[in-house]
Amino acid sequence: MPETLLFYLLAGLAISASALVIGQRNPMYSVLLLIASFGALAGLYIQLDAPFVAVAQIIIYAGAIMVLFLFVVMLLNAPQEDAAPWDRTHQLRQPGVLRFGTLLAALLIVQLVWALGRAFGVDAPVASRAGGNVSSVRELGRVLFTDHMFAFEATSVLILVAMLGAVVLARREDEQ
Amino acid sequence: VIPLSHYLIVSAILFAIGSAGVFLRRNLITILLSVEIMLNAVNLSFVAFGRAAGDVNGQIITFFVMTVAAAEAAVGLALVIALFRHKESLNPDAFMTLKW
């Protein structure tokens, strides 16, 4: 079945690209791999009958946010991780603390596996059209601008505040 | 037809990868990227649940998550630039003092 094959292909691509993102030492490669992961996720959204979300994912995430990350990575020209000698001798780099972080990550994975063991019972077919057409952009816009009007306006204020905050934070202090 | 649980499992694996990145990496930019991975994992499960329920609200909340992620990236990267100017380092362990 080509649909199932495509799902496993896209899911495998998204997971392996995301795993490589946190495995890279160079943040430049991490950002580029994350763009690949977001592209695969956009394919999954199209399979879920959400074409508008898929397009927004490409335009906003891969197009805007990741380019912002790329700008910062290139602007800082940061040294490689653990390059400075004090990095390796720091008190937070001692084995006990490292083991605690690994313990927390392992704990989360155990919890997720336990939760997923129960998720296997949820076998509702995703393709069922219980009510309404979820792929309709018209319906999406109607709900967004009527039922979620306040959240929409609050989001525009949030973006304005974030813009002002970014300008203030990134300004050089010796200019004032 | 792909069952809902498959999408949930992909979402959970992505979330685990993102949280492992936050726990294990020592680079502020990689930590911010891991946060983006976690946000996307949650977006995927929202859209999958919305599709299973035949409801557009799953997609609506995805747009709000995307906007908040954009705001978070803008402010977070501005903070990273400001921190890098002071210490010439992206290691979060370098920023342990409350005042300099």
Short mmCIF file of C-alpha atoms in Angstrom, two decimals:
data_model
loop_
_atom_site.label_atom_id
_atom_site.label_comp_id
_atom_site.label_asym_id
_atom_site.label_seq_id
_atom_site.Cartn_x
_atom_site.Cartn_y
_atom_site.Cartn_z
CA MET A 1 0.00 0.00 0.00
CA PRO A 2 1.75 3.21 -1.14
CA GLU A 3 0.07 5.34 1.54
CA THR A 4 1.48 3.25 4.38
CA LEU A 5 4.87 3.08 2.71
CA LEU A 6 4.93 6.88 2.38
CA PHE A 7 3.99 7.26 6.05
CA TYR A 8 6.87 5.06 7.21
CA LEU A 9 9.27 6.84 4.85
CA LEU A 10 8.30 10.31 6.11
CA ALA A 11 8.20 9.23 9.76
CA GLY A 12 11.60 7.58 9.48
CA LEU A 13 13.02 10.67 7.81
CA ALA A 14 11.61 12.97 10.50
CA ILE A 15 12.89 10.81 13.36
CA SER A 16 16.36 10.16 11.93
CA ALA A 17 16.88 13.82 10.98
CA SER A 18 15.80 14.93 14.46
CA ALA A 19 18.12 12.38 16.08
CA LEU A 20 21.01 13.68 13.96
CA VAL A 21 20.15 17.26 15.00
CA ILE A 22 21.10 16.56 18.60
CA GLY A 23 24.02 14.34 17.56
CA GLN A 24 25.86 17.00 15.57
CA ARG A 25 28.70 19.02 17.09
CA ASN A 26 28.34 21.77 14.50
CA PRO A 27 25.16 23.86 14.99
CA MET A 28 25.14 24.70 11.27
CA TYR A 29 24.47 21.06 10.33
CA SER A 30 21.91 20.82 13.14
CA VAL A 31 19.85 23.68 11.69
CA LEU A 32 19.96 22.26 8.15
CA LEU A 33 18.97 18.79 9.38
CA LEU A 34 16.09 20.27 11.34
CA ILE A 35 14.79 21.87 8.13
CA ALA A 36 14.78 18.39 6.55
CA SER A 37 12.88 17.06 9.57
CA PHE A 38 10.28 19.83 9.25
CA GLY A 39 9.85 19.03 5.55
CA ALA A 40 9.08 15.39 6.40
CA LEU A 41 6.61 16.54 9.06
CA ALA A 42 4.88 18.71 6.44
CA GLY A 43 4.45 15.54 4.36
CA LEU A 44 2.84 13.84 7.37
CA TYR A 45 0.45 16.79 7.73
CA ILE A 46 -0.60 16.41 4.10
CA GLN A 47 -1.32 12.73 4.80
CA LEU A 48 -3.46 13.86 7.74
CA ASP A 49 -5.64 16.01 5.43
CA ALA A 50 -4.15 19.23 6.79
CA PRO A 51 -2.64 20.91 3.70
CA PHE A 52 -2.82 24.42 5.18
CA VAL A 53 -0.84 23.35 8.24
CA ALA A 54 1.69 21.70 5.94
CA VAL A 55 2.16 24.89 3.91
CA ALA A 56 2.37 26.99 7.09
CA GLN A 57 4.94 24.53 8.45
CA ILE A 58 7.14 25.02 5.39
CA ILE A 59 6.70 28.81 5.18
CA ILE A 60 6.84 29.71 8.88
CA TYR A 61 9.08 27.02 10.38
CA ALA A 62 11.45 26.06 7.58
CA GLY A 63 11.27 29.46 5.90
CA ALA A 64 11.25 31.99 8.72
CA ILE A 65 12.26 30.50 12.08
CA MET A 66 15.05 28.28 10.75
CA VAL A 67 16.47 31.14 8.66
CA LEU A 68 16.54 33.20 11.86
CA PHE A 69 18.52 30.39 13.52
CA LEU A 70 20.88 30.22 10.54
CA PHE A 71 21.48 33.97 10.74
CA VAL A 72 22.39 33.70 14.41
CA VAL A 73 24.67 30.68 13.89
CA MET A 74 26.52 32.49 11.10
CA LEU A 75 26.58 35.81 13.00
CA LEU A 76 28.07 34.35 16.18
CA ASN A 77 30.56 32.11 14.36
CA ALA A 78 30.58 30.15 17.60
CA PRO A 79 33.40 27.84 18.59
CA GLN A 80 32.76 24.12 18.69
CA GLU A 81 31.16 22.70 21.78
CA ASP A 82 33.56 21.82 24.64
CA ALA A 83 36.37 23.69 22.93
CA ALA A 84 37.46 25.75 25.93
CA PRO A 85 39.55 23.94 28.56
CA TRP A 86 37.38 25.12 31.45
CA ASP A 87 34.43 23.40 29.74
CA ARG A 88 35.95 19.99 30.49
CA THR A 89 37.01 20.74 34.05
CA HIS A 90 33.83 22.52 35.11
CA GLN A 91 32.05 21.25 38.23
CA LEU A 92 28.88 20.59 36.25
CA ARG A 93 30.86 18.33 33.90
CA GLN A 94 31.70 15.86 36.65
CA PRO A 95 30.41 12.30 36.14
CA GLY A 96 27.82 12.39 38.92
CA VAL A 97 26.00 15.38 37.46
CA LEU A 98 26.23 13.92 33.95
CA ARG A 99 24.74 10.68 35.19
CA PHE A 100 21.87 12.61 36.77
CA GLY A 101 21.01 14.21 33.41
CA THR A 102 21.17 10.83 31.71
CA LEU A 103 18.97 9.42 34.47
CA LEU A 104 16.33 12.10 33.84
CA ALA A 105 16.36 11.42 30.09
CA ALA A 106 16.07 7.64 30.69
CA LEU A 107 13.21 8.24 33.13
CA LEU A 108 11.31 10.23 30.51
CA ILE A 109 11.85 7.49 27.92
CA VAL A 110 10.52 4.86 30.35
CA GLN A 111 7.44 6.99 30.98
CA LEU A 112 6.86 7.44 27.25
CA VAL A 113 7.21 3.71 26.58
CA TRP A 114 4.70 3.02 29.36
CA ALA A 115 2.27 5.57 27.92
CA LEU A 116 2.72 4.17 24.41
CA GLY A 117 1.95 0.68 25.63
CA ARG A 118 -1.53 1.99 26.33
CA ALA A 119 -1.66 4.03 23.11
CA PHE A 120 -1.55 0.81 21.09
CA GLY A 121 -5.14 0.24 22.18
CA VAL A 122 -6.15 3.46 20.41
CA ASP A 123 -6.68 2.10 16.93
CA ALA A 124 -9.28 4.56 15.72
CA PRO A 125 -8.66 4.87 11.98
CA VAL A 126 -7.39 8.35 11.28
CA ALA A 127 -9.13 8.46 7.90
CA SER A 128 -12.62 8.42 9.37
CA ARG A 129 -14.62 11.57 8.70
CA ALA A 130 -16.56 11.79 11.92
CA GLY A 131 -17.96 15.28 11.27
CA GLY A 132 -17.03 18.12 8.98
CA ASN A 133 -14.26 18.35 6.45
CA VAL A 134 -11.00 18.99 8.31
CA SER A 135 -9.05 19.79 5.16
CA SER A 136 -11.23 22.78 4.28
CA VAL A 137 -9.33 26.06 4.59
CA ARG A 138 -12.65 27.94 4.55
CA GLU A 139 -13.83 26.08 7.65
CA LEU A 140 -10.45 26.63 9.28
CA GLY A 141 -10.62 30.38 8.71
CA ARG A 142 -14.21 30.60 9.89
CA VAL A 143 -13.42 28.87 13.20
CA LEU A 144 -10.19 30.84 13.66
CA PHE A 145 -11.82 34.24 13.20
CA THR A 146 -15.03 33.55 15.13
CA ASP A 147 -14.55 31.01 17.93
CA HIS A 148 -10.90 31.86 18.61
CA MET A 149 -11.07 35.61 18.04
CA PHE A 150 -9.63 36.58 21.42
CA ALA A 151 -6.73 34.11 21.16
CA PHE A 152 -5.96 35.42 17.68
CA GLU A 153 -5.80 39.04 18.85
CA ALA A 154 -3.80 38.08 21.94
CA THR A 155 -1.31 36.35 19.63
CA SER A 156 -0.79 39.54 17.63
CA VAL A 157 0.00 41.42 20.86
CA LEU A 158 2.39 38.60 21.82
CA ILE A 159 4.26 38.96 18.52
CA LEU A 160 4.53 42.73 18.99
CA VAL A 161 5.95 42.24 22.50
CA ALA A 162 8.39 39.59 21.25
CA MET A 163 9.58 41.92 18.48
CA LEU A 164 10.19 44.78 20.91
CA GLY A 165 11.87 42.42 23.38
CA ALA A 166 14.20 41.02 20.73
CA VAL A 167 15.21 44.51 19.61
CA VAL A 168 15.88 45.64 23.18
CA LEU A 169 17.80 42.48 24.15
CA ALA A 170 20.03 42.30 21.09
CA ARG A 171 20.95 46.00 21.15
CA ARG A 172 24.54 46.86 21.98
CA GLU A 173 24.82 48.36 25.41
CA ASP A 174 27.61 50.81 24.64
CA GLU A 175 25.33 52.81 22.34
CA GLN A 176 23.31 54.32 25.13
CA VAL B 1 -5.36 3.42 6.48
CA ILE B 2 -2.83 4.41 9.10
CA PRO B 3 -4.13 4.14 12.69
CA LEU B 4 -3.93 7.03 15.11
CA SER B 5 -1.49 5.19 17.38
CA HIS B 6 1.21 5.28 14.68
CA TYR B 7 1.13 9.07 14.58
CA LEU B 8 1.19 9.20 18.39
CA ILE B 9 4.24 6.94 18.49
CA VAL B 10 6.11 9.11 15.97
CA SER B 11 5.15 12.15 18.02
CA ALA B 12 6.35 10.55 21.26
CA ILE B 13 9.68 9.52 19.73
CA LEU B 14 10.24 13.07 18.44
CA PHE B 15 9.39 14.49 21.87
CA ALA B 16 11.83 12.09 23.55
CA ILE B 17 14.56 13.12 21.10
CA GLY B 18 13.88 16.79 21.82
CA SER B 19 13.93 16.39 25.58
CA ALA B 20 17.10 14.28 25.40
CA GLY B 21 18.67 17.14 23.44
CA VAL B 22 17.74 19.64 26.14
CA PHE B 23 19.14 17.36 28.86
CA LEU B 24 22.33 16.23 27.17
CA ARG B 25 23.59 19.00 24.91
CA ARG B 26 25.83 21.84 26.05
CA ASN B 27 25.13 24.37 23.31
CA LEU B 28 22.47 27.06 23.68
CA ILE B 29 21.52 26.99 19.99
CA THR B 30 21.16 23.20 19.94
CA ILE B 31 19.01 23.42 23.08
CA LEU B 32 16.71 25.92 21.35
CA LEU B 33 16.53 23.59 18.31
CA SER B 34 15.57 20.71 20.64
CA VAL B 35 12.74 22.83 22.02
CA GLU B 36 11.53 23.34 18.43
CA ILE B 37 11.59 19.55 17.91
CA MET B 38 9.41 19.09 21.00
CA LEU B 39 6.93 21.75 19.83
CA ASN B 40 6.66 20.02 16.46
CA ALA B 41 6.08 16.64 18.09
CA VAL B 42 3.15 18.10 20.01
CA ASN B 43 1.84 19.76 16.82
CA LEU B 44 1.82 16.39 15.08
CA SER B 45 -0.24 14.76 17.81
CA PHE B 46 -2.67 17.72 17.82
CA VAL B 47 -3.25 17.42 14.06
CA ALA B 48 -3.59 13.62 14.28
CA PHE B 49 -6.15 13.86 17.11
CA GLY B 50 -8.05 16.55 15.23
CA ARG B 51 -8.14 14.33 12.15
CA ALA B 52 -9.39 11.36 14.17
CA ALA B 53 -12.11 13.47 15.78
CA GLY B 54 -13.07 15.21 12.53
CA ASP B 55 -12.51 18.59 14.18
CA VAL B 56 -10.56 21.61 12.90
CA ASN B 57 -9.57 22.75 16.40
CA GLY B 58 -6.57 20.44 16.28
CA GLN B 59 -5.19 22.46 13.37
CA ILE B 60 -6.15 25.83 14.90
CA ILE B 61 -4.07 25.20 18.01
CA THR B 62 -1.16 24.24 15.76
CA PHE B 63 -1.16 27.76 14.34
CA PHE B 64 -1.03 29.24 17.82
CA VAL B 65 1.86 26.92 18.73
CA MET B 66 3.71 28.05 15.59
CA THR B 67 3.25 31.73 16.48
CA VAL B 68 4.42 31.18 20.02
CA ALA B 69 7.41 29.24 18.65
CA ALA B 70 8.29 32.17 16.39
CA ALA B 71 8.11 34.60 19.31
CA GLU B 72 10.15 32.23 21.49
CA ALA B 73 12.82 31.85 18.80
CA ALA B 74 13.10 35.62 18.31
CA VAL B 75 13.48 36.40 22.02
CA GLY B 76 15.61 33.31 22.73
CA LEU B 77 18.05 34.07 19.94
CA ALA B 78 18.29 37.71 21.04
CA LEU B 79 19.18 36.43 24.53
CA VAL B 80 21.77 34.07 23.03
CA ILE B 81 23.38 36.96 21.14
CA ALA B 82 23.44 39.13 24.26
CA LEU B 83 24.96 36.29 26.32
CA PHE B 84 27.56 35.50 23.67
CA ARG B 85 28.70 39.16 23.66
CA HIS B 86 29.50 38.93 27.36
CA LYS B 87 31.22 35.56 27.66
CA GLU B 88 32.21 34.52 24.11
CA SER B 89 30.70 31.13 24.84
CA LEU B 90 27.48 29.27 24.07
CA ASN B 91 27.87 26.79 26.91
CA PRO B 92 25.01 27.23 29.41
CA ASP B 93 27.39 26.33 32.24
CA ALA B 94 29.26 29.57 31.54
CA PHE B 95 26.30 31.61 32.72
CA MET B 96 26.02 30.76 36.40
CA THR B 97 26.29 34.20 37.93
CA LEU B 98 23.24 36.41 38.42
CA LYS B 99 25.26 39.57 37.85
CA TRP B 100 28.41 40.56 35.96
#
